[in-house]
Short mmCIF file of C-alpha atoms in Angstrom, two decimals:
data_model
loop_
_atom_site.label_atom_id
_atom_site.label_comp_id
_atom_site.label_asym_id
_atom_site.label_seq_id
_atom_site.Cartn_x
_atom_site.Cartn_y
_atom_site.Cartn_z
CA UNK A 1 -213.68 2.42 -85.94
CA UNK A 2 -214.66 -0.89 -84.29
CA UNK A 3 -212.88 -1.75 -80.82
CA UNK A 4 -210.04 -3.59 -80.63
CA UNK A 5 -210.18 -7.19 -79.15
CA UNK A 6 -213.42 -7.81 -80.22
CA UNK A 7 -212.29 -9.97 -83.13
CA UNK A 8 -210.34 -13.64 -83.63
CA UNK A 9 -207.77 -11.90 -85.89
CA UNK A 10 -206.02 -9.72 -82.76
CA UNK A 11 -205.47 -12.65 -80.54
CA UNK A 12 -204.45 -14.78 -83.89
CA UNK A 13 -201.80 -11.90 -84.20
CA UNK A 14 -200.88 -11.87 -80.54
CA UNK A 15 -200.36 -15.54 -80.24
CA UNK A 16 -198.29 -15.74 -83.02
CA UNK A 17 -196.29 -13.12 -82.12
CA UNK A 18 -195.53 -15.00 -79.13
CA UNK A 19 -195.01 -18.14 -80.53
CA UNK A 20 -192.18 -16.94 -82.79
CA UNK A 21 -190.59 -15.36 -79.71
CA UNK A 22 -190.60 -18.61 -78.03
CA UNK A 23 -189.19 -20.70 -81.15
CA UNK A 24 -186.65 -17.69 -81.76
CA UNK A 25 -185.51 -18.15 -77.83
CA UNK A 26 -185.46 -21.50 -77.90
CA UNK A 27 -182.71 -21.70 -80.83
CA UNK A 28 -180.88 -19.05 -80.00
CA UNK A 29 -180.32 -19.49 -76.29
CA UNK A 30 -177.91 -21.80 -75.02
CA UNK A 31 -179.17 -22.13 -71.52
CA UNK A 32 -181.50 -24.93 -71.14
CA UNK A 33 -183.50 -23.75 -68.24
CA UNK A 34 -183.88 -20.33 -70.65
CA UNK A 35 -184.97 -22.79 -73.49
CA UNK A 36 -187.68 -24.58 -71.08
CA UNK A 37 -189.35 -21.51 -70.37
CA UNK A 38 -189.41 -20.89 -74.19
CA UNK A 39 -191.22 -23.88 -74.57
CA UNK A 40 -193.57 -22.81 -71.93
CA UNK A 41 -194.29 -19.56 -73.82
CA UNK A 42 -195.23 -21.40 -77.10
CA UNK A 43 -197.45 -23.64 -75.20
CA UNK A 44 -199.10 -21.03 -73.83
CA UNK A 45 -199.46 -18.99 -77.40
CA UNK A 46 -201.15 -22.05 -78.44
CA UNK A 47 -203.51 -22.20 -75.18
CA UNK A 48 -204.33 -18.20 -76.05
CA UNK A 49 -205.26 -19.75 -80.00
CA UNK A 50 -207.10 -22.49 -78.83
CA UNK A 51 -209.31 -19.99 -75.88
CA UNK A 52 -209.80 -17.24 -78.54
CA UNK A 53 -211.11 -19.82 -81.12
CA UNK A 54 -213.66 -20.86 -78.79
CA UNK A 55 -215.02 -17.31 -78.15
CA UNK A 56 -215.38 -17.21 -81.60
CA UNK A 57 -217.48 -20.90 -81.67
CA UNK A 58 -219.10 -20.41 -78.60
CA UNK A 59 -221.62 -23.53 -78.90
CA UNK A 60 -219.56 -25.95 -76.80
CA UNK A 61 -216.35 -25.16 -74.27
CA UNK A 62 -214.10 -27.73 -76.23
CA UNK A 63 -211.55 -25.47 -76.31
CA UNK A 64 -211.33 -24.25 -72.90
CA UNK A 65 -211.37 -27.54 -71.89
CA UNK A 66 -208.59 -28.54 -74.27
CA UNK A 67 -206.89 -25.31 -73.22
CA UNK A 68 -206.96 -27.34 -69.94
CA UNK A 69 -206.01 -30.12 -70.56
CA UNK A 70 -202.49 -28.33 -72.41
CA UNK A 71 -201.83 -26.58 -68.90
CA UNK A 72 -201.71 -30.19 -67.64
CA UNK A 73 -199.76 -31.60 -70.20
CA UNK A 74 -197.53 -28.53 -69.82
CA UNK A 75 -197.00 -28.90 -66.17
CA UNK A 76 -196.22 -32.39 -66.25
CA UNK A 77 -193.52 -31.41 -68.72
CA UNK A 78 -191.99 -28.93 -66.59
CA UNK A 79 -191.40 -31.07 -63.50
CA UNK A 80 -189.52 -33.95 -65.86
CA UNK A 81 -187.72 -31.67 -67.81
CA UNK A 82 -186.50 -29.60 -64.70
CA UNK A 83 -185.65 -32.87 -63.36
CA UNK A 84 -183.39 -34.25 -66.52
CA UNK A 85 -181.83 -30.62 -66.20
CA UNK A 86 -181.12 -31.55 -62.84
CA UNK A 87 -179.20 -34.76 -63.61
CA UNK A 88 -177.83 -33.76 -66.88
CA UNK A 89 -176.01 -30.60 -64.46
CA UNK A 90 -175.12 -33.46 -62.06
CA UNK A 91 -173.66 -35.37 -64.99
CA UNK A 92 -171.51 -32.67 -66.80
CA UNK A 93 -171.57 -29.31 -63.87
CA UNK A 94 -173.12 -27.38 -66.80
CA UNK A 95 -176.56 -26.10 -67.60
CA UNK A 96 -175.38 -25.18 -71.52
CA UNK A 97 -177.06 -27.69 -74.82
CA UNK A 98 -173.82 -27.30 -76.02
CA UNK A 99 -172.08 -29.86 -73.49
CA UNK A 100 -174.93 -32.35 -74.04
CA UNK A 101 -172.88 -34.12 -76.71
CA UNK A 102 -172.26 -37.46 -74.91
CA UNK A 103 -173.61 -39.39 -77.53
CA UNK A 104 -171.65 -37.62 -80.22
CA UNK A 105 -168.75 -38.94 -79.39
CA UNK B 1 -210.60 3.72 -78.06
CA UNK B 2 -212.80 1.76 -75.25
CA UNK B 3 -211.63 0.22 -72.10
CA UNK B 4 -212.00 -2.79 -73.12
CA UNK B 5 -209.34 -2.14 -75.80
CA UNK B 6 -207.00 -0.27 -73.27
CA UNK B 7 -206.90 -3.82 -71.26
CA UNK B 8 -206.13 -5.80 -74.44
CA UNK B 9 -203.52 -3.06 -75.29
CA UNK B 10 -201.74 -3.43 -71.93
CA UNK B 11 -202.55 -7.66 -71.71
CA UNK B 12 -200.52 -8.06 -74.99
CA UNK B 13 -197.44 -5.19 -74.19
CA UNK B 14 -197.32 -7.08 -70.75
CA UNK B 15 -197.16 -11.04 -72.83
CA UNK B 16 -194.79 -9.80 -75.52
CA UNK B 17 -192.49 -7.34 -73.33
CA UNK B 18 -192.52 -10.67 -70.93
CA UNK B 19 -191.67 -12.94 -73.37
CA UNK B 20 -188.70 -10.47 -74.70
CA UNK B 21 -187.57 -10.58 -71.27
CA UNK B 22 -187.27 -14.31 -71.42
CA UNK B 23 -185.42 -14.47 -74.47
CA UNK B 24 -182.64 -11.31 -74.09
CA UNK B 25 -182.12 -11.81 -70.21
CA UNK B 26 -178.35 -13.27 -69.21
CA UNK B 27 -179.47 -13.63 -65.36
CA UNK B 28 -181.93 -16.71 -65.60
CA UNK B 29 -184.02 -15.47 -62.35
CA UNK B 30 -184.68 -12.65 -64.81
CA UNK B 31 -186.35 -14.80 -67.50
CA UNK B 32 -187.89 -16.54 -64.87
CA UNK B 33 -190.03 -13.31 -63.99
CA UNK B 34 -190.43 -12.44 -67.70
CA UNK B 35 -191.89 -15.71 -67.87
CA UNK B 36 -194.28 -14.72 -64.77
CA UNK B 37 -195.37 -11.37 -66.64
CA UNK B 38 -196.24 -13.45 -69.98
CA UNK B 39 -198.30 -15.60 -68.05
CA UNK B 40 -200.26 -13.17 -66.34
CA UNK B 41 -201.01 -11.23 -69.30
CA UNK B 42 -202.36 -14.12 -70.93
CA UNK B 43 -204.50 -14.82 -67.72
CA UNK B 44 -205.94 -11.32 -68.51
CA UNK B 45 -206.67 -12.22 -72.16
CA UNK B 46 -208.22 -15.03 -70.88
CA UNK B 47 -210.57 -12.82 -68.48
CA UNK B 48 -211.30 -11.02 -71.74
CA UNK B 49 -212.18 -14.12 -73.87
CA UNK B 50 -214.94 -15.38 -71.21
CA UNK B 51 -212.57 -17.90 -69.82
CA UNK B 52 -212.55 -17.07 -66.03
CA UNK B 53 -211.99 -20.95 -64.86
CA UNK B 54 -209.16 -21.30 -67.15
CA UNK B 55 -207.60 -17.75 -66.18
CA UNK B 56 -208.13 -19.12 -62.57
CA UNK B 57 -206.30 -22.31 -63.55
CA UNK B 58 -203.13 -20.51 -65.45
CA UNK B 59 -202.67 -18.06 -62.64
CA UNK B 60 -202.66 -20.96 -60.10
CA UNK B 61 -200.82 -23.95 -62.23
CA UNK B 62 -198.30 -21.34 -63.97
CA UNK B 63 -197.59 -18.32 -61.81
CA UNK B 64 -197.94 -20.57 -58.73
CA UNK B 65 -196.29 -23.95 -59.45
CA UNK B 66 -194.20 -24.46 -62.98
CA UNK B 67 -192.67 -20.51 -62.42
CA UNK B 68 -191.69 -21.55 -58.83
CA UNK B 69 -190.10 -24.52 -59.32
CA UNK B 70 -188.21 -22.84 -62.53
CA UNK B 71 -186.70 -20.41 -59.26
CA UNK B 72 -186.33 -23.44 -57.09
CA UNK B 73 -184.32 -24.98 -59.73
CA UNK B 74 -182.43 -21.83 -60.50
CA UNK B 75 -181.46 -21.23 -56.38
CA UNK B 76 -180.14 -24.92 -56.45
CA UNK B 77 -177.75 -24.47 -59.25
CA UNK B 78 -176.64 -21.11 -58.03
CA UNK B 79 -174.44 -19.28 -60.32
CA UNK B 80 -174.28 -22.72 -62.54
CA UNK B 81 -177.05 -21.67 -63.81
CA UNK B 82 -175.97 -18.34 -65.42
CA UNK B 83 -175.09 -17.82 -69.02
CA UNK B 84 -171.93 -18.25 -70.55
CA UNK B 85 -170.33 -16.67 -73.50
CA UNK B 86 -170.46 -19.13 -76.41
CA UNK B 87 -167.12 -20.57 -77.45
CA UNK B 88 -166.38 -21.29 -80.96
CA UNK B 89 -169.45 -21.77 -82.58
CA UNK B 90 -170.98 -18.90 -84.86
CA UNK B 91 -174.64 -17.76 -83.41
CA UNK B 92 -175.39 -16.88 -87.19
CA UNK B 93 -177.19 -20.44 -88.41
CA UNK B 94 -179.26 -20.31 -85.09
CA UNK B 95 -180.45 -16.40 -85.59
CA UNK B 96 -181.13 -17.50 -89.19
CA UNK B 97 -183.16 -20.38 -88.16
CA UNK B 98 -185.25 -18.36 -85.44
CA UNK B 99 -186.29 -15.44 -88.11
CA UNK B 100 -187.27 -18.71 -90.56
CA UNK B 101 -189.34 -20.19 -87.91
CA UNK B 102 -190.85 -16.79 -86.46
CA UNK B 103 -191.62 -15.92 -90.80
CA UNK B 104 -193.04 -19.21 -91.15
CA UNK B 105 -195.04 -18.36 -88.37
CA UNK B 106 -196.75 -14.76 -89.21
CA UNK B 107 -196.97 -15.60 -92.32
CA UNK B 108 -199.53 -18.85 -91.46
CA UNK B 109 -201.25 -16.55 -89.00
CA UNK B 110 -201.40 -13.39 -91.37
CA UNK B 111 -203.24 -15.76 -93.89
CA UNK B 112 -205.45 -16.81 -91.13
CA UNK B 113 -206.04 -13.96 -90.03
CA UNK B 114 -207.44 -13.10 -94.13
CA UNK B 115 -209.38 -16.29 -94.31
CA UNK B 116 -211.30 -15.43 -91.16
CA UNK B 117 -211.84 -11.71 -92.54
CA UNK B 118 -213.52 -12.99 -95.66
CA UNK B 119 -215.17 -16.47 -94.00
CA UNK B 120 -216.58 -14.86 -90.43
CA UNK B 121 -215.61 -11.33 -90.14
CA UNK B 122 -213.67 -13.03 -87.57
CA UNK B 123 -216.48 -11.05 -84.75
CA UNK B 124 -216.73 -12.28 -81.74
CA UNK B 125 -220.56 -13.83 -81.26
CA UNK B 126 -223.03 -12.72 -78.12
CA UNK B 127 -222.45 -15.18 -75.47
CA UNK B 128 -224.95 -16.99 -72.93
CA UNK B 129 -224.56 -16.28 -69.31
CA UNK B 130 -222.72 -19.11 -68.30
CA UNK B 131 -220.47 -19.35 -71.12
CA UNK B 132 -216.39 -20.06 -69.64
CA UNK B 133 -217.84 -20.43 -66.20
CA UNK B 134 -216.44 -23.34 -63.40
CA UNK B 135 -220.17 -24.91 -64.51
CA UNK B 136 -219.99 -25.15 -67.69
CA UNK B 137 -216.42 -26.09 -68.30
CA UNK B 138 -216.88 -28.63 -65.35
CA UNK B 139 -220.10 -30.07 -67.07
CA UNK B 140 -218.02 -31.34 -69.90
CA UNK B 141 -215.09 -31.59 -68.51
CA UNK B 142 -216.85 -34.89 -66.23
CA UNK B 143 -218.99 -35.94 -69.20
CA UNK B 144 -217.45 -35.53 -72.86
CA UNK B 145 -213.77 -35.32 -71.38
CA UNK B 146 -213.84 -37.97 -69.03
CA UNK B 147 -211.77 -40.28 -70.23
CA UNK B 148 -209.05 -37.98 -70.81
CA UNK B 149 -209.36 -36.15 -67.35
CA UNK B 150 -208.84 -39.52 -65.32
CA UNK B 151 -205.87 -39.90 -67.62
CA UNK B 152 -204.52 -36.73 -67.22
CA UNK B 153 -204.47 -37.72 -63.71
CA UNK B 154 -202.11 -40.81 -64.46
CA UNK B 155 -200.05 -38.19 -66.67
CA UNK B 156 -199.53 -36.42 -64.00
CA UNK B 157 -198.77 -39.00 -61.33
CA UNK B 158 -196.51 -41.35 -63.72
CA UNK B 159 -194.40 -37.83 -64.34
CA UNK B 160 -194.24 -36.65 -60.84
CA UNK B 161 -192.52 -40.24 -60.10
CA UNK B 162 -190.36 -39.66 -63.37
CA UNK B 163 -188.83 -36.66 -62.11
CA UNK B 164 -188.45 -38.05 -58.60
CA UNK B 165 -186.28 -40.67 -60.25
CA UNK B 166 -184.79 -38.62 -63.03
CA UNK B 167 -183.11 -36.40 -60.08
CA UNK B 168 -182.91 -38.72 -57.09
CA UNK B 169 -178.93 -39.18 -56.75
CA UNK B 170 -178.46 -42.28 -54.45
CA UNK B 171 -175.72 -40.53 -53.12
CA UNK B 172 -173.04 -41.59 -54.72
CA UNK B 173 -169.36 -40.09 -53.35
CA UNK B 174 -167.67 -39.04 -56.27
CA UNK B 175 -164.25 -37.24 -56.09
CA UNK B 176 -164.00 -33.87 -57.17
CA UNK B 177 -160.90 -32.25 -59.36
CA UNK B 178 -160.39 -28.49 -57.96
CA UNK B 179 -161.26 -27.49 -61.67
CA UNK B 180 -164.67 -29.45 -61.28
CA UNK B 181 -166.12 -27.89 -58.01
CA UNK B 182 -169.83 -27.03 -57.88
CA UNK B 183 -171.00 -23.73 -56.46
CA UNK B 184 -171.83 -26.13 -53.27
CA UNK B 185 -168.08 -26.35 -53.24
CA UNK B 186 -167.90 -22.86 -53.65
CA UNK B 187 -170.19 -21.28 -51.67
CA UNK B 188 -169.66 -23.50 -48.18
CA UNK B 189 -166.08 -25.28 -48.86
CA UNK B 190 -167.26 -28.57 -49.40
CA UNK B 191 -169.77 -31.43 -50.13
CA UNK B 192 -173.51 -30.89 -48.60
CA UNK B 193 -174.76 -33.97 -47.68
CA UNK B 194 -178.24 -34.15 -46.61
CA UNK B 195 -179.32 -35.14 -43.22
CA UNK B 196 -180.13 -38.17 -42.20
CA UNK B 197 -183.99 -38.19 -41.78
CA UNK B 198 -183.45 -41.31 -39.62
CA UNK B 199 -181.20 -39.91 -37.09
CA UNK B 200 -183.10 -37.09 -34.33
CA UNK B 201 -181.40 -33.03 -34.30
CA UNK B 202 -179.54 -33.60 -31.18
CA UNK B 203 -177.18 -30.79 -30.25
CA UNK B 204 -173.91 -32.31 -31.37
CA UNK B 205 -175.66 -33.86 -34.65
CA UNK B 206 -174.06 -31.42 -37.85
CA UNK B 207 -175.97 -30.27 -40.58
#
């Protein structure tokens, strides 16, 4: 029997795995601050895809360096999107998706 | 089994029991650390893929800055920030939607994962010396991806001035109904206002 984690379709499994419990989170939890840090895990599934591809194309380090440029990307996102959770909980005292329906009515 | 395999085994029960964590908890600090344990284990899958500059990167970026100021957030909203039974609406369209998503999902990688059986085996190739090292992703990184690094850098300033303005409050005094109180209210019976910067801590200044 051949080791584990020495092919692409372990880490394909892994990160899919992971992605799905992000997505699942973020629809079923009503929290945003829970469904920011669901986003944060599918981000980071994808980062694990994009890493695991490259081992598996080793000729350049586009991937890793695409991998990096996600982290960026993702940590940019956090700071606004803690900050609009911020003011939206100034706005309505609440940290719940369910009482952003200002434009609803 | 190899040891190599035992650190995969415990990388991956580490991301998904982490992840789990995130989803399930009711106490917010709690997903917070779930969220901590996901990202570490992928760090560790990333020392196992070759990639020790960007394991360096996610411990330092993730586990040191975007997971602390998720617990800086949570400690200013108090117990705001806690969960709260849902009211009237049925949780059984969102569970339904979630399983969709997470079957659309293994099923796209489970037919990956047979296209790379037949195409490549799917085996991981020999690698170089220098292969996921700070040299060789920084050799690209300042030649191929230049363009995008220097704008990564405006992402990154332009965003850290968005939030600065998203949550700046130019203290307006708004009255509060006794059904409306914050946990500020709560915790220390009234308003905090933040001190003047302007104005020196003498000894009958009040905080």
């Amino acid at each position: 029997m051949t080791p584990l984690s020495y092919h692409v379709q372990e880490y394909v499994l892994l990160a899919a795995l992971l992605f799905s419990i992000g997505g699942l989170g973020f629809l079923i939890r009503r929290n945003v601050l829970i469904q920011l840090m669901c986003v944060e895990i599918m981000l980071n599934a994808t980062n694990l895809l994009l890493v695991a591809f490259n081992r598996l194309y080793p000729s350049s380090m586009t991937g890793q360096v695409f991998a990096f440029f996600v982290i960026a990307v993702a940590a940019a996102e956090a700071a606004v999107g803690l900050a609009i959770i911020l003011g939206f909980y100034r706005l309505r005292n609440s940290v719940h998706s369910d009482d952003a329906d200002i434009l609803r009515h | 089994m190899t040891i190599g395999s035992v650190y995969f085994f415990l990388c991956a029960i580490a991301c998904i029991a982490g992840a789990l964590v995130t989803v399930v908890a009711r106490n917010p600090i709690r997903g917070a650390l779930g969220l901590l344990l996901t990202i570490v284990g992928i760090a560790g899958m990333y020392l196992k893929l070759h990639a020790q500059f960007l394991a360096a990167v996610q411990v330092i970026v993730y586990a040191g800055a975007v997971v602390i100021l998720f617990v800086f957030v949570l400690m200013l909203l108090g117990a705001d920030a806690m969960e709260r039974p849902t009211g009237n609406r049925s949780p059984v369209a969102r569970i339904a939607g979630g399983i969709g998503i997470a079957a659309i999902v293994l099923f796209t990688a489970y037919r990956a994962i047979q296209v790379y059986s037949r195409a490549t085996n799917g085996h991981f190739p020999s690698l170089s010396e220098d292969f996921g090292s700070v040299k060789s992703v920084g050799k690209q990184l300042y030649s191929e991806a230049l363009a995008p690094f220097e704008l990564s850098t405006a992402l990154l300033i332009v965003s850290v001035i968005g939030a600065i303005a998203v949550a700046r409050t130019g203290h307006k005094r708004t009255a509060l109904s006794p059904n409306n109180l914050t946990s500020a209210h709560r915790f220390f019976g009234g308003p905090v206002e933040p001190r003047d910067a302007a104005q020196p801590i003498t000894k009958d200044s009040t905080l």
